[in-house]
mmCIF file with all atom_site columns, C-alpha atoms in Angstrom:
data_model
loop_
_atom_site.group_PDB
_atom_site.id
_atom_site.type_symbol
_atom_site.label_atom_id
_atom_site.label_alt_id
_atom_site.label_comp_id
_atom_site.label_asym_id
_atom_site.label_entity_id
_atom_site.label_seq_id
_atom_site.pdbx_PDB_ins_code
_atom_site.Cartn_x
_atom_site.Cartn_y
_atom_site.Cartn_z
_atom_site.occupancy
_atom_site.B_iso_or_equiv
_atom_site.pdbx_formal_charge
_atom_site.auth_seq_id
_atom_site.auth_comp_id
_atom_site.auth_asym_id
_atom_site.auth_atom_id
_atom_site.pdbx_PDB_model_num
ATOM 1   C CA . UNK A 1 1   ? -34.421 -35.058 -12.004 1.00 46.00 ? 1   UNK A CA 1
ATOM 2   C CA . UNK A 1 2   ? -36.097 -31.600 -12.838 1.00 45.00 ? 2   UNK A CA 1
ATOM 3   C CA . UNK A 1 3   ? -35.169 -30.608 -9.227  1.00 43.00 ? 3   UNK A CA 1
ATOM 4   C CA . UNK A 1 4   ? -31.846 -31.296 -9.399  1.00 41.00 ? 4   UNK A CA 1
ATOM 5   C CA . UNK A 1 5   ? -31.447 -29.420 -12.835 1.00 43.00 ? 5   UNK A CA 1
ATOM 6   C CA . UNK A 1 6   ? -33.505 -26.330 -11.383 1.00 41.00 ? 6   UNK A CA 1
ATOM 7   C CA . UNK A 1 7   ? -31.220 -26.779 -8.517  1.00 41.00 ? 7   UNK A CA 1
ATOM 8   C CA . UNK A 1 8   ? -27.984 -26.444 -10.445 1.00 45.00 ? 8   UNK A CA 1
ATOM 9   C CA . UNK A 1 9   ? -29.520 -23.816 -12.914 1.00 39.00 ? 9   UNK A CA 1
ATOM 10  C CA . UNK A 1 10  ? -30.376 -21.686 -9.519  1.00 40.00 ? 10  UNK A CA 1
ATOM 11  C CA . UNK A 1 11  ? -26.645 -22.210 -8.278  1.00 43.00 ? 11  UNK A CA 1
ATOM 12  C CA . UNK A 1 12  ? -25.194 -21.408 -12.112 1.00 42.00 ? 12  UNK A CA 1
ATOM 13  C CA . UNK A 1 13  ? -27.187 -18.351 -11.827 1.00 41.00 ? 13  UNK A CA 1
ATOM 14  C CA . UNK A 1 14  ? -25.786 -17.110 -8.335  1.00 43.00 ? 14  UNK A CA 1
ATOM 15  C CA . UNK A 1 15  ? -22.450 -17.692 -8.985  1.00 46.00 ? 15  UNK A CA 1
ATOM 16  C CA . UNK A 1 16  ? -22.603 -15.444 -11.928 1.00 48.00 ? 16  UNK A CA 1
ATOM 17  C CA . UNK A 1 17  ? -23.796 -12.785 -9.538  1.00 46.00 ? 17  UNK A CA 1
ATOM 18  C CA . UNK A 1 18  ? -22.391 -12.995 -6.529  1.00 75.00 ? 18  UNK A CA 1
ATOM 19  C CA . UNK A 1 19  ? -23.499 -10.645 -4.045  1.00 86.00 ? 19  UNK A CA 1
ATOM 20  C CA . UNK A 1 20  ? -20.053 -11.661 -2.048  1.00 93.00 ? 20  UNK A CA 1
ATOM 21  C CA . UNK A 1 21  ? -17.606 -11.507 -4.353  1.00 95.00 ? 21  UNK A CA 1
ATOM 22  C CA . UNK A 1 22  ? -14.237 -12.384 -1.813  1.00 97.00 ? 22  UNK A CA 1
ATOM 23  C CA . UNK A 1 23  ? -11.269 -11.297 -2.251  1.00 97.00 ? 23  UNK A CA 1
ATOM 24  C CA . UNK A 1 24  ? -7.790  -10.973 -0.442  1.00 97.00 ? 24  UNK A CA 1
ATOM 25  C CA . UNK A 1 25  ? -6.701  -8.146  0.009   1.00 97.00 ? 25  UNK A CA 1
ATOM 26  C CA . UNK A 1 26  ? -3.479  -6.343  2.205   1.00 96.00 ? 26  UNK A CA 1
ATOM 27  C CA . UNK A 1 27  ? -3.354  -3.215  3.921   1.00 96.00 ? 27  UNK A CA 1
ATOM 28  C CA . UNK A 1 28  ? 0.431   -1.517  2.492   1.00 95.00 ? 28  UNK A CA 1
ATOM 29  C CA . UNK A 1 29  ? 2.608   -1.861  4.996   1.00 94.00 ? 29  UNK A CA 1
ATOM 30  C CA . UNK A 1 30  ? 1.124   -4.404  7.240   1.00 96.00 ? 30  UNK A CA 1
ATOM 31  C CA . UNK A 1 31  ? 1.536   -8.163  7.860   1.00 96.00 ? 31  UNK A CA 1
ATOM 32  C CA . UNK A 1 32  ? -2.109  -8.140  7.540   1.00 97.00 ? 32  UNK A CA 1
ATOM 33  C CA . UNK A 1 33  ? -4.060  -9.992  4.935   1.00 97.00 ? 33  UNK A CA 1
ATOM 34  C CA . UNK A 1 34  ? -8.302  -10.828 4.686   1.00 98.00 ? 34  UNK A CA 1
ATOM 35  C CA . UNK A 1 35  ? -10.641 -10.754 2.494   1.00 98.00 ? 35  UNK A CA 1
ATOM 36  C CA . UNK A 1 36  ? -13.331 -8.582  1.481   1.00 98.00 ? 36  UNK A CA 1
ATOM 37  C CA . UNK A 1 37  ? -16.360 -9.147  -0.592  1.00 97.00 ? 37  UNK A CA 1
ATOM 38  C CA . UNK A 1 38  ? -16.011 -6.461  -2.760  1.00 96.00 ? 38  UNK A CA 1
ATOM 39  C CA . UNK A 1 39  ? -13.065 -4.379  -4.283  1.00 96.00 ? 39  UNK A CA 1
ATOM 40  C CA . UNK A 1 40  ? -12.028 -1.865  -1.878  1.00 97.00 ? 40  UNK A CA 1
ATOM 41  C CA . UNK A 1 41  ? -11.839 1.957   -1.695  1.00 97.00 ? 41  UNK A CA 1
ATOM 42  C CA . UNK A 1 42  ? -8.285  2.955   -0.036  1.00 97.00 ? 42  UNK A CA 1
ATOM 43  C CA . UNK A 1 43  ? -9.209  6.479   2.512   1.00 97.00 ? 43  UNK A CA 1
ATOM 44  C CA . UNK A 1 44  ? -6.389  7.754   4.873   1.00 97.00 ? 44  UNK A CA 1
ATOM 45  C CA . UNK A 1 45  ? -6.863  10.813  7.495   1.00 95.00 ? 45  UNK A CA 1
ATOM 46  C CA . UNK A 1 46  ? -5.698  11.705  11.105  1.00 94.00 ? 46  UNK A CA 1
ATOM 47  C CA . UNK A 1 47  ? -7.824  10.543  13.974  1.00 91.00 ? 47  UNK A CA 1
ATOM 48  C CA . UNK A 1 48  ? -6.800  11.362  17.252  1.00 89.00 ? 48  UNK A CA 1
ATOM 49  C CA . UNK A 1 49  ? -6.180  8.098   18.808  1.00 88.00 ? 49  UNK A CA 1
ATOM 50  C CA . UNK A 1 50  ? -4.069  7.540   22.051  1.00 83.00 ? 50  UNK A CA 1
ATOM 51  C CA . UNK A 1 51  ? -5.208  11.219  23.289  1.00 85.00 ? 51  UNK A CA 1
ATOM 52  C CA . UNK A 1 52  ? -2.731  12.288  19.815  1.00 87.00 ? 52  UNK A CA 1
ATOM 53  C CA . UNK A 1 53  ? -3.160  12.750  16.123  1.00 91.00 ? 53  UNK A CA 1
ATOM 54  C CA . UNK A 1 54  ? -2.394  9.845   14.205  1.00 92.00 ? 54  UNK A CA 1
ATOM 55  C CA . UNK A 1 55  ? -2.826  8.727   10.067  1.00 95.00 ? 55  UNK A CA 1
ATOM 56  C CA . UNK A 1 56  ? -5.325  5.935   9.965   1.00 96.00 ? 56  UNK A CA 1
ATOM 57  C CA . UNK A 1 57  ? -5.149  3.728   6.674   1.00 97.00 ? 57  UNK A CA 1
ATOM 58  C CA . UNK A 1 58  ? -8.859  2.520   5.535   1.00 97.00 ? 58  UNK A CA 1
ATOM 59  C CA . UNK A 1 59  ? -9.238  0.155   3.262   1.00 97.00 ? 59  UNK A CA 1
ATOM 60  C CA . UNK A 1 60  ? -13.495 -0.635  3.032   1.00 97.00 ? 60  UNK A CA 1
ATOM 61  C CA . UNK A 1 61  ? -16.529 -1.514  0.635   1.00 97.00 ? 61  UNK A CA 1
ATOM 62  C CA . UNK A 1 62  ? -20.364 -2.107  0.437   1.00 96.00 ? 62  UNK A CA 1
ATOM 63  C CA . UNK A 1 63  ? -21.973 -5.451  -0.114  1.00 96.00 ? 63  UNK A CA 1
ATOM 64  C CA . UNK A 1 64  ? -24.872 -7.580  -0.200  1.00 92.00 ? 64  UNK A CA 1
ATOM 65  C CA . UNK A 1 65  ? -26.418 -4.337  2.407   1.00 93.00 ? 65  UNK A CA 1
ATOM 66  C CA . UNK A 1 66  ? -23.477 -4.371  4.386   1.00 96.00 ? 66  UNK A CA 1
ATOM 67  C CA . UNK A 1 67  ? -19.817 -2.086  4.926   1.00 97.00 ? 67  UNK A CA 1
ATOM 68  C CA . UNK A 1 68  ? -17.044 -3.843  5.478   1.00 98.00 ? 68  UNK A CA 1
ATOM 69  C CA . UNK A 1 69  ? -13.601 -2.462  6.578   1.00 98.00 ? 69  UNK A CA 1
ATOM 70  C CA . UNK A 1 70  ? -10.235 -2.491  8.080   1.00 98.00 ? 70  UNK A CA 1
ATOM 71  C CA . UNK A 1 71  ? -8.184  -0.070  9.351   1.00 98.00 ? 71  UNK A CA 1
ATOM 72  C CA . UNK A 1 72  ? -4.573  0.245   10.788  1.00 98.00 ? 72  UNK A CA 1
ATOM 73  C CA . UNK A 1 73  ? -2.882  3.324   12.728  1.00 97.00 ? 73  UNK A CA 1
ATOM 74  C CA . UNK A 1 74  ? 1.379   2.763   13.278  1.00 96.00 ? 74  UNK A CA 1
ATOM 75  C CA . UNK A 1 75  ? 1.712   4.085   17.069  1.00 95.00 ? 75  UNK A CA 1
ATOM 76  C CA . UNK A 1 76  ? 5.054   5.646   18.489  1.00 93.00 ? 76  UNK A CA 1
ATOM 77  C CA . UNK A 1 77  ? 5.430   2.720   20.908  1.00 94.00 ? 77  UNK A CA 1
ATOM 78  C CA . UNK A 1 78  ? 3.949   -0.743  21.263  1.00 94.00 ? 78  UNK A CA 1
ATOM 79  C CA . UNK A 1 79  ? 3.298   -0.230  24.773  1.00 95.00 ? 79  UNK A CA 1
ATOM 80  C CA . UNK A 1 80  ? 0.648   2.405   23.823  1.00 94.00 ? 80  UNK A CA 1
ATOM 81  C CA . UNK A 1 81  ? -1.648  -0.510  22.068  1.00 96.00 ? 81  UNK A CA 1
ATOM 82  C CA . UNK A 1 82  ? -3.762  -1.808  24.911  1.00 96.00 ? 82  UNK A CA 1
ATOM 83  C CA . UNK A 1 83  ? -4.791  1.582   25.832  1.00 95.00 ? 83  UNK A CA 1
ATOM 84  C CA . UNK A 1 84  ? -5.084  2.598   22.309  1.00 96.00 ? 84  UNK A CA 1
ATOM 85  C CA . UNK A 1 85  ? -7.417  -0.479  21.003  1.00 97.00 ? 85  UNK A CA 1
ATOM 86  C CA . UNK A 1 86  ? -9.641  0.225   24.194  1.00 95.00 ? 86  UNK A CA 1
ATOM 87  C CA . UNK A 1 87  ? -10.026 4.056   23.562  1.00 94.00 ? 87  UNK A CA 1
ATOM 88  C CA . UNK A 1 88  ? -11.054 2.956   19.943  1.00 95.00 ? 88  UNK A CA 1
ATOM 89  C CA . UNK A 1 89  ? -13.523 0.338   21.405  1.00 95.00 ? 89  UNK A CA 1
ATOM 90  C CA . UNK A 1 90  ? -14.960 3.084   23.583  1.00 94.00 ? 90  UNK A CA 1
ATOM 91  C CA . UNK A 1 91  ? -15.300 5.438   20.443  1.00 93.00 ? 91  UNK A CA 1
ATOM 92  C CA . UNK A 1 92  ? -16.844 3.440   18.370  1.00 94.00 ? 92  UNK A CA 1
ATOM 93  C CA . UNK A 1 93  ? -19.697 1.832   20.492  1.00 95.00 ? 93  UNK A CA 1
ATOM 94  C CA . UNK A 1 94  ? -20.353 5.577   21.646  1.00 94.00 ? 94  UNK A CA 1
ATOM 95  C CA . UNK A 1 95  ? -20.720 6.699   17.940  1.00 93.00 ? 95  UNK A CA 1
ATOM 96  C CA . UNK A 1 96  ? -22.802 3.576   16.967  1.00 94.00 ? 96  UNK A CA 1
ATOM 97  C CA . UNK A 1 97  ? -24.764 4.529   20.540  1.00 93.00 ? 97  UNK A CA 1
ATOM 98  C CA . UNK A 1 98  ? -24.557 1.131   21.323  1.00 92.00 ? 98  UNK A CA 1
ATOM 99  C CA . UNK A 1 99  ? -27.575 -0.143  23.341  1.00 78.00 ? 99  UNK A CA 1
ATOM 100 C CA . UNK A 1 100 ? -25.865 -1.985  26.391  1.00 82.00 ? 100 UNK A CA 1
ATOM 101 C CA . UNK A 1 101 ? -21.960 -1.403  25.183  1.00 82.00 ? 101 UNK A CA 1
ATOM 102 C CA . UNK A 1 102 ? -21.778 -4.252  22.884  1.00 90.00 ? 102 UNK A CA 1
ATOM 103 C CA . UNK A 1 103 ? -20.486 -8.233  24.096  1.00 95.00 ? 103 UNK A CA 1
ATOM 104 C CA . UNK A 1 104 ? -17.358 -8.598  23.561  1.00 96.00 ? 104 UNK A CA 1
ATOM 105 C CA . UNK A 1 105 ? -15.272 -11.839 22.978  1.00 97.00 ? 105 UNK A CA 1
ATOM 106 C CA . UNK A 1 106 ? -12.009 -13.122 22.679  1.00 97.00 ? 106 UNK A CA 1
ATOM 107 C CA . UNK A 1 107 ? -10.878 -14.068 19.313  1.00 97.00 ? 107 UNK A CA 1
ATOM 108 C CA . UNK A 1 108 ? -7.780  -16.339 18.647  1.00 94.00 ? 108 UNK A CA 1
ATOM 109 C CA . UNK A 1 109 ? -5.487  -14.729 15.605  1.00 95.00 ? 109 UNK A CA 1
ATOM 110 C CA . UNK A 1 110 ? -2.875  -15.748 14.672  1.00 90.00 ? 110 UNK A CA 1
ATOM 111 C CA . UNK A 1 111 ? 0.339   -14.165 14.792  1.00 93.00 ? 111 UNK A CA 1
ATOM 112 C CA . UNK A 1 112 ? -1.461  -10.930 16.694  1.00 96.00 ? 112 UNK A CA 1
ATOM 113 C CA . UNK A 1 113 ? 0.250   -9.894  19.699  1.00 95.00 ? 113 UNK A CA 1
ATOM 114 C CA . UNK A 1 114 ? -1.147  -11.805 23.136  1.00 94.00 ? 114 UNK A CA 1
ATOM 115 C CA . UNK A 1 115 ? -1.003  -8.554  24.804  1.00 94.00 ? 115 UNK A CA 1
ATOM 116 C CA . UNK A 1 116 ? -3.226  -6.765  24.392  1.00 95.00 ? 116 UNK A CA 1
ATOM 117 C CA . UNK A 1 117 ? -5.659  -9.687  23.256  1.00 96.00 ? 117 UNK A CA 1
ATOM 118 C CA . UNK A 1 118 ? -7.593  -9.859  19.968  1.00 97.00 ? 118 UNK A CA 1
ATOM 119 C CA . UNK A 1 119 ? -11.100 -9.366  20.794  1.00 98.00 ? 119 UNK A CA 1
ATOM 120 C CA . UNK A 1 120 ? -14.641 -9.231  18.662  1.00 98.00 ? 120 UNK A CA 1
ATOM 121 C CA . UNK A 1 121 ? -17.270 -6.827  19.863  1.00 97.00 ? 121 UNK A CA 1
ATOM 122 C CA . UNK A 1 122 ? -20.603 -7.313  18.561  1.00 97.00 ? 122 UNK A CA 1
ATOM 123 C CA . UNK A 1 123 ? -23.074 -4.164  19.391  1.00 97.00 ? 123 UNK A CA 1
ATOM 124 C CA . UNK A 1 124 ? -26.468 -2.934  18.015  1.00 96.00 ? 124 UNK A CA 1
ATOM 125 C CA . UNK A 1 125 ? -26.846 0.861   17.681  1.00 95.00 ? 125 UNK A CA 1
ATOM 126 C CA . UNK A 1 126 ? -27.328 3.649   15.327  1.00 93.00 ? 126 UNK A CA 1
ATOM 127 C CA . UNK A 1 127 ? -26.381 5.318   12.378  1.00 89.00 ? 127 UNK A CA 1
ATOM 128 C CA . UNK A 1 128 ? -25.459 8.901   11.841  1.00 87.00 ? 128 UNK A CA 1
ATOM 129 C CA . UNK A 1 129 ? -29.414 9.174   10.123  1.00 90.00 ? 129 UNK A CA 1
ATOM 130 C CA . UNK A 1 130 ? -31.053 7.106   13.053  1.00 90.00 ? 130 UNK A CA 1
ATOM 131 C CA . UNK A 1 131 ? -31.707 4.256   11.673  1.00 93.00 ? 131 UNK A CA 1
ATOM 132 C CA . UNK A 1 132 ? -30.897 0.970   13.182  1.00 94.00 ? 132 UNK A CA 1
ATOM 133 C CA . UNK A 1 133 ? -27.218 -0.643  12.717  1.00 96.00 ? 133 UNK A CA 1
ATOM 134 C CA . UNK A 1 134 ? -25.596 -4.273  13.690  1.00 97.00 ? 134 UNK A CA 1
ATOM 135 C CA . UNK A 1 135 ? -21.778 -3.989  14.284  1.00 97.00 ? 135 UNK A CA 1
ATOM 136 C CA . UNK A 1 136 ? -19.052 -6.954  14.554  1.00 98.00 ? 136 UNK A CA 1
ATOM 137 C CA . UNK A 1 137 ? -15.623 -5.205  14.946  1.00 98.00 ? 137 UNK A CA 1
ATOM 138 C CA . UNK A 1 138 ? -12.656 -7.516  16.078  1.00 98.00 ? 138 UNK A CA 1
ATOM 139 C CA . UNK A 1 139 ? -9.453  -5.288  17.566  1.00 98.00 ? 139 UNK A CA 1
ATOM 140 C CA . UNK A 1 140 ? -6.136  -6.456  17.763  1.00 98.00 ? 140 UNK A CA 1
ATOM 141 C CA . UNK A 1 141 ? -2.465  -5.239  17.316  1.00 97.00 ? 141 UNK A CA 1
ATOM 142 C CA . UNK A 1 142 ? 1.138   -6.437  16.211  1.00 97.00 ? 142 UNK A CA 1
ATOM 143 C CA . UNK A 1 143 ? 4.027   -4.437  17.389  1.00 95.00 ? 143 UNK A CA 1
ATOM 144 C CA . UNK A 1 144 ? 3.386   -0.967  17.232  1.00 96.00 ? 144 UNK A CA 1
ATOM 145 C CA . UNK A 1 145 ? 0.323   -1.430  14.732  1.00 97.00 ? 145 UNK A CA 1
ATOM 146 C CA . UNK A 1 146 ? -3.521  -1.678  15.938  1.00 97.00 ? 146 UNK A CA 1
ATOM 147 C CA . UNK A 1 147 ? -6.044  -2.678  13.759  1.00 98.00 ? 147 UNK A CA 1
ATOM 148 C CA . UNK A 1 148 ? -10.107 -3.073  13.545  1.00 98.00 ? 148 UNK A CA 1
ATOM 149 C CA . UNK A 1 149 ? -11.431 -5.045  11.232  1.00 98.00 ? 149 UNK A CA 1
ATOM 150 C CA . UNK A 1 150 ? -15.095 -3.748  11.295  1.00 98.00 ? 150 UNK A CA 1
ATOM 151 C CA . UNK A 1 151 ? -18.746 -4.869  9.530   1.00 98.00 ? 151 UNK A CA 1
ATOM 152 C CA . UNK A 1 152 ? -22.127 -2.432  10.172  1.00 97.00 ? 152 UNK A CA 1
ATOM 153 C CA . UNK A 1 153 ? -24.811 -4.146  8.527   1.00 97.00 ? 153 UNK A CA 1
ATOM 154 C CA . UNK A 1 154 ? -29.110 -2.882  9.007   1.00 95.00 ? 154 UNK A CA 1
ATOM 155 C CA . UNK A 1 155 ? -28.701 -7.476  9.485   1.00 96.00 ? 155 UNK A CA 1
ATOM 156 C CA . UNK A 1 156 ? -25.549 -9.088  9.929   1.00 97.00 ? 156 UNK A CA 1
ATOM 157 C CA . UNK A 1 157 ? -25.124 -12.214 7.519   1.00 96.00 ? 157 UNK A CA 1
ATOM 158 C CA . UNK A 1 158 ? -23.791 -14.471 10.021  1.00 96.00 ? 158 UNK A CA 1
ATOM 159 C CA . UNK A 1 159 ? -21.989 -16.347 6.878   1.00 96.00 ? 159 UNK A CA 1
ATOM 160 C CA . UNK A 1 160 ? -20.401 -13.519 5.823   1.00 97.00 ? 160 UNK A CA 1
ATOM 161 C CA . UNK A 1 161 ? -19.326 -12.451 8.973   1.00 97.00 ? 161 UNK A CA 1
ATOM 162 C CA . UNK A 1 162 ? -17.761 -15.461 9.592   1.00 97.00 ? 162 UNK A CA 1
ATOM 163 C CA . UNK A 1 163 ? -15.964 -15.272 6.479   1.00 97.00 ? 163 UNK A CA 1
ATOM 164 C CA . UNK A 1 164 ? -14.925 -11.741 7.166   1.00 98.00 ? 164 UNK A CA 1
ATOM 165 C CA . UNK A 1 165 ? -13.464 -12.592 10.432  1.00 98.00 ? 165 UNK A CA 1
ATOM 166 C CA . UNK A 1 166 ? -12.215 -15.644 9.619   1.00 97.00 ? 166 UNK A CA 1
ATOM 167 C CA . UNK A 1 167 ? -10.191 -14.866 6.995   1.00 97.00 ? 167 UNK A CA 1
ATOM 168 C CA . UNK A 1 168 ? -7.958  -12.261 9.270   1.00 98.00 ? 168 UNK A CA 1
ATOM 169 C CA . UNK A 1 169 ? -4.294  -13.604 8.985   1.00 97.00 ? 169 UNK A CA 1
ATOM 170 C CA . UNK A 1 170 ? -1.004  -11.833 10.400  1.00 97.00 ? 170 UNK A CA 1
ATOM 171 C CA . UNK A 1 171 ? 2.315   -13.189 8.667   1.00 91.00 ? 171 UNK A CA 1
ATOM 172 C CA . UNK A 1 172 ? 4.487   -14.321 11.416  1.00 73.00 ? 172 UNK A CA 1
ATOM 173 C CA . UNK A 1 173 ? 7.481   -12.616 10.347  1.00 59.00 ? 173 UNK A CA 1
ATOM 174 C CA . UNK A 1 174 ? 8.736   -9.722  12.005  1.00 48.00 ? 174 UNK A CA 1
ATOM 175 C CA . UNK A 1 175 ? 5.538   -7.144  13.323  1.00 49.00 ? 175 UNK A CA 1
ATOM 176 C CA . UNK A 1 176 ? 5.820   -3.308  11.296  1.00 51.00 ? 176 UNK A CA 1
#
């Protein structure tokens, strides 16, 4: 009996602070909604993506030692995604210098377009500072938008990864 009451107490005391605290959240102007385990920061700046500048909406946070984000660029044409979401692949494992180019695998989403396919690329690397990084970033698109929804954690939480990635859902209706 004293178990099962420190057992409770324990689980009282962690839900009243959460290191997760999820959340849905949606990027304006997307059919995009997931949640995050914190409330989010909103950042938007050009990136030069498809070999041309284009505004790249963040939305991200910090928890339980961990960053969490998604971002979203609108391209010209829809035809430019494939070659858009693999340039941003590219870009990011070479910034994280990525220690064998990450794995990548495919990851069934709902409502993203087939073509290109939604994919999750886990990779170990760096950080600006040196100091070791895990990354999980899944890339997908819907009409002319491309996304990557991205965690860098010094130890990725498999549970909250799972969560994270999970919890990615693209309203059916007509793609932005």
């Amino acid at each position: 009996m004293t178990r099962v009451m420190a057992a409770g107490l324990l689980l009282l005391l962690a839900a009243c602070n959460p290191v997760f605290n999820w959340r849905e959240v949606r990027p304006d102007n997307t059919a995009l909604s997931l949640l995050l385990p914190c409330k989010p920061d909103k950042a938007q700046r050009s990136v030069p993506l498809g070999g041309r500048p284009t505004e790249l909406a963040m939305l991200g946070c910090d928890a339980g030692d961990a960053t969490f984000a998604v971002a979203v660029a609108t391209l010209d044409d829809a035809a430019q995604a494939a070659a858009v979401l693999a340039g941003w692949q590219t870009a990011t494992l070479v910034n994280l210098k990525a220690a064998g180019g990450g794995q990548t695998s495919p990851l069934t989403l709902a409502g993203a377009d087939a073509l290109p396919p939604a994919v999750l690329v886990r990779a170990s690397g760096q950080r600006a500072n040196g100091r070791a990084v895990q990354s999980q970033a899944a890339y997908f698109s819907q009409g002319r938008q491309v996304f990557q929804a991205v965690i860098y954690a010094d130890q990725m939480d498999p549970e909250a990864a799972e969560t994270f990635f999970s919890s990615l859902k693209l309203d059916a209706g007509t793609p932005r």
